[in-house]
Coordinates of C-alpha atoms in Angstrom, one line a residue:
Chain A
M143 CA 114.2 -33.8 181.2
R144 CA 110.6 -33.4 181.9
D145 CA 109.5 -31.6 185.0
N146 CA 106.7 -33.5 186.4
L147 CA 105.7 -30.8 188.8
K148 CA 105.6 -28.2 186.1
D149 CA 103.4 -30.5 184.0
F150 CA 101.1 -31.1 186.9
V151 CA 100.8 -27.4 187.6
N152 CA 100.1 -26.6 183.9
A153 CA 97.5 -29.3 183.7
N154 CA 95.7 -28.1 186.8
R155 CA 96.1 -24.4 186.5
D156 CA 92.4 -23.7 186.8
A157 CA 92.3 -25.5 190.0
F158 CA 95.0 -23.4 191.5
D159 CA 93.4 -20.2 190.5
R160 CA 90.3 -20.7 192.4
K161 CA 91.1 -18.2 195.2
E162 CA 90.4 -14.9 193.6
P163 CA 90.4 -11.7 195.6
S164 CA 87.0 -10.4 196.3
A165 CA 85.7 -7.7 194.1
D166 CA 85.2 -5.4 197.1
L167 CA 88.9 -5.5 198.0
W168 CA 90.0 -2.5 195.9
N169 CA 87.3 -0.3 197.4
K170 CA 88.7 -1.1 200.8
I171 CA 92.3 -0.3 199.8
R172 CA 91.5 2.7 197.7
P173 CA 90.8 5.3 200.5
Q174 CA 94.1 4.4 202.1
V175 CA 96.2 4.7 199.0
V176 CA 94.5 7.4 196.9
P177 CA 93.9 10.6 198.9
Q178 CA 90.3 11.5 198.9
V179 CA 89.6 14.1 196.2
E180 CA 86.8 16.3 197.1
E181 CA 84.3 16.2 194.4
K182 CA 83.8 19.6 192.8
K183 CA 80.3 20.6 193.6
I184 CA 78.7 22.3 190.8
K185 CA 76.1 24.7 191.8
P186 CA 74.2 25.4 188.6
L187 CA 71.5 27.0 190.8
W188 CA 73.8 29.9 191.8
R189 CA 74.6 30.7 188.2
W190 CA 70.9 30.9 187.3
A191 CA 70.2 32.8 190.5
S192 CA 73.0 35.3 189.8
I193 CA 71.7 35.8 186.3
A194 CA 68.3 36.4 187.6
A195 CA 69.6 38.8 190.3
A196 CA 71.6 40.7 187.8
T197 CA 68.6 41.1 185.5
L198 CA 66.6 42.2 188.5
L199 CA 69.3 44.6 189.5
V200 CA 69.6 46.1 186.0
G201 CA 65.8 46.3 185.9
T202 CA 65.5 48.1 189.2
A203 CA 68.4 50.4 188.3
A204 CA 66.7 51.3 185.0
F205 CA 63.4 51.8 186.8
V206 CA 65.0 54.1 189.3
I207 CA 66.9 56.1 186.7
F208 CA 63.8 56.3 184.5
N209 CA 61.7 57.5 187.4
Q210 CA 64.3 60.1 188.3
E211 CA 64.4 61.4 184.7
K212 CA 60.7 61.8 184.8
K213 CA 61.0 63.8 188.0
D214 CA 63.7 66.0 186.5
D215 CA 61.4 66.5 183.5
R216 CA 58.7 67.6 185.8
M217 CA 61.1 70.0 187.6
D218 CA 62.0 71.5 184.3
R219 CA 58.4 72.2 183.5
V220 CA 58.0 73.8 186.9
A221 CA 61.0 76.0 186.1
V222 CA 59.3 77.1 182.9
W223 CA 56.2 77.9 184.8
K224 CA 58.1 79.8 187.4
S225 CA 59.1 82.3 184.8
S226 CA 55.5 83.2 183.9
P227 CA 54.1 85.0 186.9
V228 CA 57.0 87.5 186.9
Q229 CA 55.4 90.0 184.7
Q230 CA 52.1 89.8 186.5
K231 CA 53.1 89.8 190.2
E232 CA 54.9 92.3 192.4
P233 CA 58.6 91.7 193.0
E234 CA 58.0 90.9 196.7
E235 CA 55.8 88.1 195.7
M236 CA 58.3 86.7 193.4
L237 CA 60.5 85.8 196.3
R238 CA 57.8 83.5 197.8
P239 CA 58.4 80.4 195.9
S240 CA 55.6 78.3 197.3
Q241 CA 53.0 80.8 196.3
Q242 CA 54.7 81.3 193.0
E243 CA 54.6 77.6 192.3
I244 CA 51.0 77.3 193.2
V245 CA 50.1 80.0 190.8
A246 CA 52.5 78.6 188.3
E247 CA 50.9 75.2 188.5
A248 CA 47.5 76.6 188.0
E249 CA 48.6 78.2 184.7
Q250 CA 48.5 76.5 181.4
K251 CA 51.9 75.9 179.8
E252 CA 50.9 77.1 176.3
S253 CA 49.4 80.4 177.5
I254 CA 52.6 81.0 179.5
R255 CA 54.8 80.8 176.5
S256 CA 52.6 83.2 174.6
I257 CA 52.8 86.0 177.2
Q258 CA 56.5 85.8 177.9
T259 CA 58.3 89.1 177.3
M260 CA 61.8 90.3 177.4
T261 CA 61.3 92.2 180.6
S262 CA 60.0 89.2 182.4
K263 CA 63.0 87.3 181.2
Q264 CA 65.3 89.9 182.6
K265 CA 63.5 90.0 185.8
T266 CA 63.7 86.2 186.2
H267 CA 67.3 86.5 185.4
L268 CA 67.8 88.9 188.2
V269 CA 66.0 86.8 190.7
A270 CA 67.9 83.7 189.5
N271 CA 71.2 85.6 190.0
R272 CA 70.2 86.7 193.4
T273 CA 69.3 83.2 194.5
A274 CA 72.4 81.8 193.0
Q275 CA 74.5 84.3 195.0
K276 CA 72.6 83.3 198.1
I277 CA 73.2 79.7 197.5
A278 CA 76.9 80.3 196.9
V279 CA 77.2 82.1 200.2
E280 CA 75.3 79.4 202.0
R281 CA 77.5 76.8 200.4
E282 CA 80.6 78.6 201.5
E283 CA 79.3 78.7 205.1
E284 CA 78.4 75.1 204.8
H285 CA 82.0 74.3 203.7
E286 CA 83.4 76.1 206.6
K287 CA 81.2 74.2 208.9
D288 CA 82.2 71.1 207.1
Y289 CA 85.9 71.9 207.7
M290 CA 85.2 72.4 211.4
Q291 CA 83.4 69.1 211.5
M292 CA 86.1 67.3 209.5
L293 CA 88.6 68.5 212.0
Q294 CA 86.7 66.6 214.7
D295 CA 86.8 63.3 212.8
S296 CA 88.6 61.0 215.2
V297 CA 88.8 57.9 213.0
W298 CA 90.3 59.2 209.7
A299 CA 93.5 61.2 209.8
S300 CA 93.1 61.9 206.1
T301 CA 89.8 63.7 206.8
R302 CA 91.4 66.0 209.4
L303 CA 94.4 66.5 207.2
A304 CA 92.2 67.4 204.2
A305 CA 90.4 70.0 206.4
V306 CA 93.6 71.5 207.6
L307 CA 95.0 71.8 204.1
A308 CA 91.7 73.3 202.9
L309 CA 91.9 76.0 205.7
Q310 CA 95.5 76.6 204.7
K311 CA 94.4 77.3 201.1
Q312 CA 91.5 79.4 202.2
G313 CA 93.7 81.6 204.4
N314 CA 92.4 84.3 206.8
L315 CA 91.6 82.0 209.6
K316 CA 88.6 82.9 211.8
K317 CA 88.9 82.7 215.6
D318 CA 87.2 79.4 216.0
E319 CA 89.2 78.0 213.2
T320 CA 92.4 79.1 214.8
R321 CA 91.4 77.7 218.1
A322 CA 90.5 74.3 216.5
L323 CA 93.8 74.2 214.6
E324 CA 95.8 75.1 217.7
K325 CA 94.2 72.2 219.5
I326 CA 95.0 69.9 216.7
A327 CA 98.6 71.2 216.5
V328 CA 99.2 70.1 220.0
S329 CA 97.0 67.1 220.6
D330 CA 96.2 65.3 217.3
E331 CA 97.3 61.7 217.4
S332 CA 98.7 61.9 213.9
S333 CA 102.0 63.7 213.5
N334 CA 101.3 64.4 209.9
V335 CA 98.1 66.3 210.9
R336 CA 99.9 68.1 213.7
M337 CA 102.6 69.2 211.3
A338 CA 100.1 70.5 208.7
A339 CA 98.2 72.4 211.4
I340 CA 101.3 74.0 212.7
E341 CA 102.3 75.1 209.3
T342 CA 98.8 76.5 208.6
L343 CA 98.9 78.5 211.8
L344 CA 102.4 79.8 211.2
D345 CA 101.5 80.9 207.6
G346 CA 101.4 84.7 207.4
M347 CA 102.7 85.4 210.9
T348 CA 105.4 88.0 211.5
P349 CA 108.8 86.5 212.3
E350 CA 108.6 87.5 216.0
V351 CA 105.2 86.1 216.6
R352 CA 106.0 83.1 214.6
Q353 CA 109.1 82.3 216.6
Q354 CA 107.1 82.5 219.9
K355 CA 104.5 80.2 218.4
V356 CA 107.1 77.8 217.1
Q357 CA 108.6 77.5 220.6
D358 CA 105.1 77.0 222.2
F359 CA 104.4 74.2 219.8
F360 CA 107.8 72.7 220.3
V361 CA 107.3 72.4 224.0
A362 CA 104.1 70.5 223.5
Q363 CA 105.6 67.9 221.1
N364 CA 106.9 64.5 222.0
D365 CA 107.4 63.1 218.6
P366 CA 111.0 63.2 217.4
T367 CA 110.0 64.0 213.8
L368 CA 108.2 67.2 214.8
Q369 CA 110.7 68.0 217.5
V370 CA 113.5 68.1 214.9
E371 CA 111.5 70.2 212.5
L372 CA 110.6 72.7 215.1
M373 CA 114.1 72.8 216.6
Q374 CA 115.3 73.7 213.1
M375 CA 112.8 76.6 213.0
I376 CA 114.0 77.7 216.5
A377 CA 117.6 77.6 215.2
Q378 CA 116.6 80.1 212.6
R379 CA 115.4 82.8 215.0
D380 CA 116.9 86.3 214.9
E381 CA 117.0 87.1 218.6
P382 CA 119.4 85.1 220.7
E383 CA 117.1 84.6 223.7
M384 CA 114.8 81.7 224.0
K385 CA 111.8 81.1 226.3
N386 CA 112.6 79.3 229.5
S387 CA 110.1 76.6 228.7
T388 CA 111.9 75.9 225.5
K389 CA 115.2 75.6 227.3
D390 CA 113.7 73.2 229.8
K391 CA 112.3 71.1 227.0
L392 CA 115.6 71.1 225.1
N393 CA 117.4 70.0 228.3
A394 CA 114.9 67.3 228.9
I395 CA 115.5 66.0 225.4
V396 CA 119.2 66.0 225.9
E397 CA 119.0 64.2 229.2
D398 CA 116.6 61.5 228.1
P399 CA 118.6 58.3 227.4
F400 CA 116.0 57.2 224.9
T401 CA 116.3 60.2 222.7
L402 CA 117.4 59.3 219.2
K403 CA 120.9 60.4 218.5
F404 CA 120.1 62.9 215.7
V405 CA 117.4 64.5 217.8
K406 CA 119.8 64.9 220.7
E407 CA 122.4 66.5 218.3
Q408 CA 119.8 68.9 217.0
A409 CA 118.9 69.9 220.6
Y410 CA 122.6 70.4 221.5
A411 CA 122.9 72.6 218.4
V412 CA 120.1 74.8 219.4
L413 CA 121.3 75.0 223.1
L414 CA 124.8 75.9 222.0
Q415 CA 123.6 78.6 219.6
Q416 CA 122.4 81.0 222.3
Chain B
M120 CA 61.9 46.4 195.8
G121 CA 64.2 46.9 198.7
A122 CA 64.0 43.2 199.5
A123 CA 64.8 42.4 195.9
L124 CA 67.8 44.7 196.1
I125 CA 69.0 43.1 199.3
F126 CA 68.6 39.7 197.7
A127 CA 70.5 40.8 194.6
S128 CA 73.4 42.1 196.6
A129 CA 73.5 38.9 198.7
V130 CA 73.6 36.9 195.5
Q131 CA 76.4 39.1 194.2
A132 CA 78.4 38.6 197.3
Q133 CA 78.0 34.9 196.7
I134 CA 79.2 35.3 193.2
T135 CA 82.3 37.1 194.2
E136 CA 83.0 34.5 196.8
N137 CA 82.6 31.8 194.1
A138 CA 84.9 33.7 191.8
E139 CA 87.4 33.9 194.5
G140 CA 87.1 30.1 194.9
V141 CA 87.9 29.6 191.2
V142 CA 91.2 31.5 191.4
P143 CA 93.2 29.8 194.1
P144 CA 94.3 32.5 196.6
K145 CA 98.0 33.3 196.5
A146 CA 99.8 31.1 198.9
P147 CA 101.1 33.1 201.8
K148 CA 104.7 33.8 201.6
P149 CA 105.8 31.6 204.4
P150 CA 104.7 28.0 204.3
R151 CA 102.5 27.3 207.2
A152 CA 104.6 24.9 209.1
M153 CA 108.1 25.4 207.8
R154 CA 110.7 25.0 210.4
G155 CA 113.3 27.7 210.6
A156 CA 116.6 26.8 209.0
G157 CA 118.6 28.9 211.4
G158 CA 120.2 27.4 214.5
N159 CA 118.5 29.2 217.2
S160 CA 115.2 29.5 215.5
E161 CA 114.6 25.8 215.4
N162 CA 111.9 25.8 217.9
R163 CA 110.0 28.5 216.1
V164 CA 107.3 27.7 213.6
W165 CA 105.0 29.8 211.3
K166 CA 101.6 30.1 212.8
E167 CA 98.6 31.6 211.1
I168 CA 95.4 33.0 212.5
K169 CA 92.4 34.7 211.1
I170 CA 90.9 37.6 212.9
P171 CA 87.3 37.0 213.9
N172 CA 84.7 39.8 214.0
L173 CA 86.7 42.2 211.8
G174 CA 86.0 45.9 212.2
E175 CA 86.0 48.5 209.4
K176 CA 89.6 49.5 210.1
L177 CA 92.7 47.6 211.1
L178 CA 95.2 49.1 213.6
L179 CA 98.5 47.3 214.1
K180 CA 100.5 48.4 217.1
F181 CA 103.9 46.9 216.2
D182 CA 106.8 47.4 213.9
N183 CA 108.5 44.9 211.7
V184 CA 105.4 44.0 209.7
S185 CA 104.6 43.3 206.0
I186 CA 101.0 44.0 205.0
E187 CA 99.5 42.9 201.7
G188 CA 96.0 43.5 200.3
Y189 CA 94.3 40.6 198.6
N190 CA 90.9 39.7 197.1
G191 CA 89.4 38.2 200.2
K192 CA 87.4 39.0 203.3
E193 CA 89.6 38.0 206.2
V194 CA 92.6 39.4 207.8
V195 CA 95.2 36.6 208.1
I196 CA 98.2 37.1 210.3
S197 CA 101.1 34.7 210.1
A198 CA 104.1 35.0 212.3
K199 CA 107.0 32.9 213.5
V200 CA 106.4 32.0 217.1
E201 CA 107.7 29.6 219.7
E202 CA 106.1 26.3 219.0
K203 CA 105.7 25.5 222.7
E204 CA 106.6 27.1 225.9
E205 CA 110.2 26.3 226.6
N206 CA 110.3 28.3 229.7
D207 CA 109.5 25.8 232.5
R208 CA 109.3 28.5 235.1
A209 CA 106.5 30.2 233.2
K210 CA 104.5 27.0 233.1
G211 CA 100.9 27.6 234.1
L212 CA 101.4 31.4 234.1
R213 CA 100.3 33.9 231.5
V214 CA 102.1 36.9 230.1
V215 CA 101.0 40.1 231.8
N216 CA 102.0 43.6 230.8
G217 CA 101.3 47.2 231.7
S218 CA 98.7 47.6 229.1
G219 CA 96.5 45.0 230.7
L220 CA 96.2 43.2 227.4
S221 CA 96.3 39.4 227.3
D222 CA 97.4 37.1 224.5
N223 CA 94.0 36.0 223.1
S224 CA 95.4 34.8 219.7
G225 CA 97.8 32.0 220.8
M226 CA 100.7 33.8 219.1
G227 CA 101.6 36.5 221.6
M228 CA 99.1 39.1 220.3
N229 CA 96.1 40.7 221.7
I230 CA 93.3 41.2 219.2
Q231 CA 90.2 43.2 220.0
T232 CA 87.6 45.2 218.1
T233 CA 86.2 48.3 219.7
S234 CA 83.9 50.7 217.9
G235 CA 84.7 49.4 214.5
V236 CA 88.5 49.4 214.8
T237 CA 90.2 46.1 215.1
E238 CA 93.4 46.6 217.1
V239 CA 96.2 44.1 217.2
S240 CA 99.0 44.6 219.7
V241 CA 102.0 42.5 220.7
V242 CA 101.9 41.2 224.3
G243 CA 105.3 40.8 225.9
M244 CA 108.5 40.8 223.8
P245 CA 108.1 41.8 220.2
L246 CA 108.6 39.0 217.7
E247 CA 112.0 38.6 216.1
D248 CA 110.8 37.9 212.6
V249 CA 108.7 39.9 210.3
V250 CA 104.9 39.4 210.8
N251 CA 103.0 38.9 207.6
V252 CA 99.5 40.2 207.4
R253 CA 97.1 39.7 204.6
V254 CA 94.1 42.0 204.5
P255 CA 91.1 42.6 202.2
Y256 CA 92.4 45.1 199.7
N257 CA 89.7 47.7 200.6
L258 CA 90.3 47.7 204.3
P259 CA 91.9 50.8 205.8
V260 CA 95.0 50.0 207.6
S261 CA 96.9 51.9 210.3
V262 CA 100.3 50.9 211.7
K263 CA 101.6 52.5 214.8
G264 CA 105.0 51.2 215.7
R265 CA 105.8 50.8 219.3
G266 CA 108.9 52.8 218.8
G267 CA 111.2 49.9 219.3
F268 CA 114.8 51.1 219.4
F269 CA 116.4 47.8 219.0
N270 CA 114.5 45.7 216.6
G271 CA 112.5 48.2 214.5
S272 CA 113.2 46.9 211.1
G273 CA 110.7 48.3 208.8
I274 CA 107.1 48.4 207.7
E275 CA 105.9 47.3 204.3
V276 CA 102.5 47.9 202.8
K277 CA 101.3 46.6 199.4
D278 CA 98.2 46.6 197.3
I279 CA 95.7 48.5 199.4
R280 CA 92.8 50.6 198.0
A281 CA 91.9 52.5 201.1
E282 CA 93.4 54.9 203.6
V283 CA 96.8 53.9 205.0
E284 CA 98.4 55.5 208.0
I285 CA 101.8 54.6 209.3
S286 CA 103.9 56.0 212.1
S287 CA 107.1 54.6 213.3
T288 CA 110.3 55.6 215.0
M289 CA 112.9 53.6 213.4
G290 CA 113.3 51.6 210.2
D291 CA 112.3 52.1 206.6
V292 CA 108.7 52.4 205.5
K293 CA 107.9 51.0 202.1
V294 CA 104.5 51.5 200.5
T295 CA 103.7 50.0 197.1
N296 CA 100.5 50.2 195.0
V297 CA 98.4 52.0 197.5
T298 CA 95.8 54.5 196.2
G299 CA 95.7 56.8 199.2
P300 CA 94.9 58.7 201.3
L301 CA 98.3 58.0 202.8
S302 CA 100.2 59.4 205.7
V303 CA 103.5 58.2 206.8
K304 CA 105.7 59.4 209.5
V305 CA 109.0 58.0 210.5
A306 CA 111.7 59.5 212.7
Q307 CA 114.8 57.6 211.5
G308 CA 114.4 55.8 208.3
D309 CA 113.5 56.3 204.6
V310 CA 110.0 56.6 203.3
I311 CA 109.6 54.9 199.9
A312 CA 106.3 55.1 198.2
K313 CA 105.3 53.8 194.7
F314 CA 101.9 54.8 193.4
V315 CA 100.7 52.8 190.4
Q316 CA 97.0 53.6 190.3
P317 CA 95.4 57.0 190.3
V318 CA 96.1 58.6 193.5
K319 CA 93.6 60.0 196.0
G320 CA 94.9 62.7 198.4
P321 CA 95.9 63.9 200.8
I322 CA 99.3 62.3 200.8
S323 CA 101.7 63.2 203.6
L324 CA 105.1 61.6 203.8
I325 CA 107.3 62.8 206.6
A326 CA 110.7 61.6 207.7
A327 CA 112.9 63.3 210.2
M328 CA 116.2 61.7 209.3
G329 CA 116.0 59.8 206.1
A330 CA 115.0 60.2 202.5
V331 CA 111.5 60.6 201.1
D332 CA 111.5 58.7 197.8
V333 CA 108.2 58.7 195.9
A334 CA 107.1 57.5 192.4
F335 CA 103.9 58.9 190.9
P336 CA 102.0 57.9 187.7
V337 CA 103.4 60.0 184.8
K338 CA 100.6 62.6 184.4
F339 CA 99.9 63.0 188.1
G340 CA 99.0 66.6 189.1
A341 CA 99.3 67.8 192.7
N342 CA 99.5 70.7 195.0
V343 CA 102.8 70.0 196.5
D344 CA 104.4 71.2 199.7
M345 CA 108.0 69.9 199.8
K346 CA 110.6 70.8 202.3
T347 CA 114.0 69.4 203.2
S348 CA 116.2 71.2 205.7
M349 CA 119.5 69.6 204.8
G350 CA 119.2 68.0 201.5
N351 CA 118.2 68.3 197.9
I352 CA 114.9 67.8 196.0
Y353 CA 115.2 65.7 192.9
A354 CA 112.4 65.4 190.4
A355 CA 111.9 63.5 187.1
D356 CA 111.4 65.6 183.9
E357 CA 107.8 64.5 183.7
F358 CA 106.9 66.6 186.7
Q359 CA 106.9 70.4 186.2
F360 CA 106.3 72.9 188.9
E361 CA 104.3 76.1 188.4
N362 CA 104.7 79.3 190.5
P363 CA 106.4 77.8 193.4
V364 CA 106.5 79.9 196.5
E365 CA 109.7 81.9 196.7
E366 CA 112.3 80.6 199.1
P367 CA 113.0 82.4 202.3
K368 CA 115.4 85.4 201.7
N369 CA 117.7 84.8 204.6
S370 CA 120.8 83.2 203.1
Y371 CA 121.8 81.3 206.2
I372 CA 118.8 79.1 206.2
M373 CA 119.7 75.9 204.5
S374 CA 116.2 74.6 204.0
N375 CA 114.9 73.9 200.6
T376 CA 111.2 74.5 200.0
V377 CA 109.0 74.0 197.0
K378 CA 105.4 74.8 197.4
G379 CA 103.0 75.1 194.5
K380 CA 101.3 73.3 191.7
M381 CA 102.9 70.3 190.0
N382 CA 101.6 69.4 186.6
G383 CA 98.7 71.8 186.9
G384 CA 97.7 71.0 190.5
G385 CA 95.4 68.4 191.9
Q386 CA 95.7 66.2 195.0
D387 CA 97.4 67.5 198.1
V388 CA 100.9 66.1 198.5
I389 CA 103.2 66.9 201.4
L390 CA 106.8 65.6 201.3
K391 CA 109.1 66.5 204.1
T392 CA 112.3 65.5 205.7
S393 CA 114.5 67.4 208.2
M394 CA 117.7 65.7 207.2
G395 CA 117.6 63.9 203.9
D396 CA 116.8 64.2 200.2
I397 CA 113.5 64.1 198.5
Y398 CA 113.1 62.2 195.2
I399 CA 110.1 62.3 192.9
R400 CA 110.2 59.7 190.2
S401 CA 107.7 58.8 187.5
Q402 CA 106.2 55.3 187.8
K403 CA 106.2 53.7 184.4

């Protein structure tokens, strides 16, 4: 059977298709359906700028290094000149570098070489040795000052710790060093630094003095880590008696409800031992 | 020339920033708005903040924290906090505590920078879950636990190339891939440190009751000062000790001391525990 409607539609298909969606429609839908992808911004300028900057950097670095080398070169030459006046001048004058340099700079390099002798070389050697020793002593003093300064560093615990350990290695503490360390042993905010300071101070003490010091330090500590360490040292003492302040501190630790269990046990152990 | 140098360094900074943009930064461990699976933590969500005006050192004043260095410039703190104030009675009120600090971060923390040190402290009750902090890998970090007796559950630090300082009362302290200087002190808990890169001293790891467990690069040389009062010292074969200081002569002293050069000497290393063992492993 023929379907009249179908025929009709087929015949007039073009007429039915006249309502097309507008070309703009997809653009309206698109932002709702497809999430906006941020376009990658390519910054070619930066790449070029960075290359230019890098070149500049390398250039300046090279310039600076080259300049320095030149300077070094000049210094070397001055050093060579310095050796010349030795055999002409009195030894007192040798120690005056400014004068020496002025004279040296007035001399011609070639002539200097020709008049150099063994004795002059020996003399310069001597002078060089003496200055080297002087410099070494000065440096040592500087180091000591450095350690004292490092001990005052309030920001970096590692700096203070390094200074304490350096003093420990150096040994033979001076008065001001001992004083500074004692302050640190009691009041430094880092337990690690306090511990190192205490150990440094105890190093090389006789057992009796050491024990007194240990008890003094113990009374001043509120950190359980150090308390336990020091209590163990107190437990190792030879004489049975303890300072009263130490006993008070131990009792305070035992009575404090917030004391950690193992700290309390250690305190009991020390108290019972006497 | 100075201007040129300044320009150059500025451009370089830009380059590193660009480079950072190319490699997508590692996603923070917790998803930003993941709801807790647990029953009673349903009303808590991960919150993330960036610290403005960062100083040259970061000081965290709480326990239970995991810190990780990354190639970036900002300190990002993410913590699981109450989504909204459930406490009707506290409506319109602010949390006040003895320190006089106020919550200026929106997540129960006070953040302030004074003389170059950025200090972060918890205002009110400490958070129940671990706080994750991501920091620029070259930023010195210091953690001072509040000494929580009930919820101290450890401090973790990873991937930092600057000074790290940790002090805590309870809980384990784990430090991984840090260059040093490093100082750790914990009263009750283990100290576990793994050094992967060349180490810069001084290193000072102290536990009162707990083990000190440290791994160094194979050929690491140090001036060591090790002491355990009730425990053993264990070391891997790679580490040899020269002229250690002789032990105290009194036989009743239980302490075990090794002081001297390890592998020819080098950086200063202090490892101590009052009750526990000391382990020195080689990091392969």
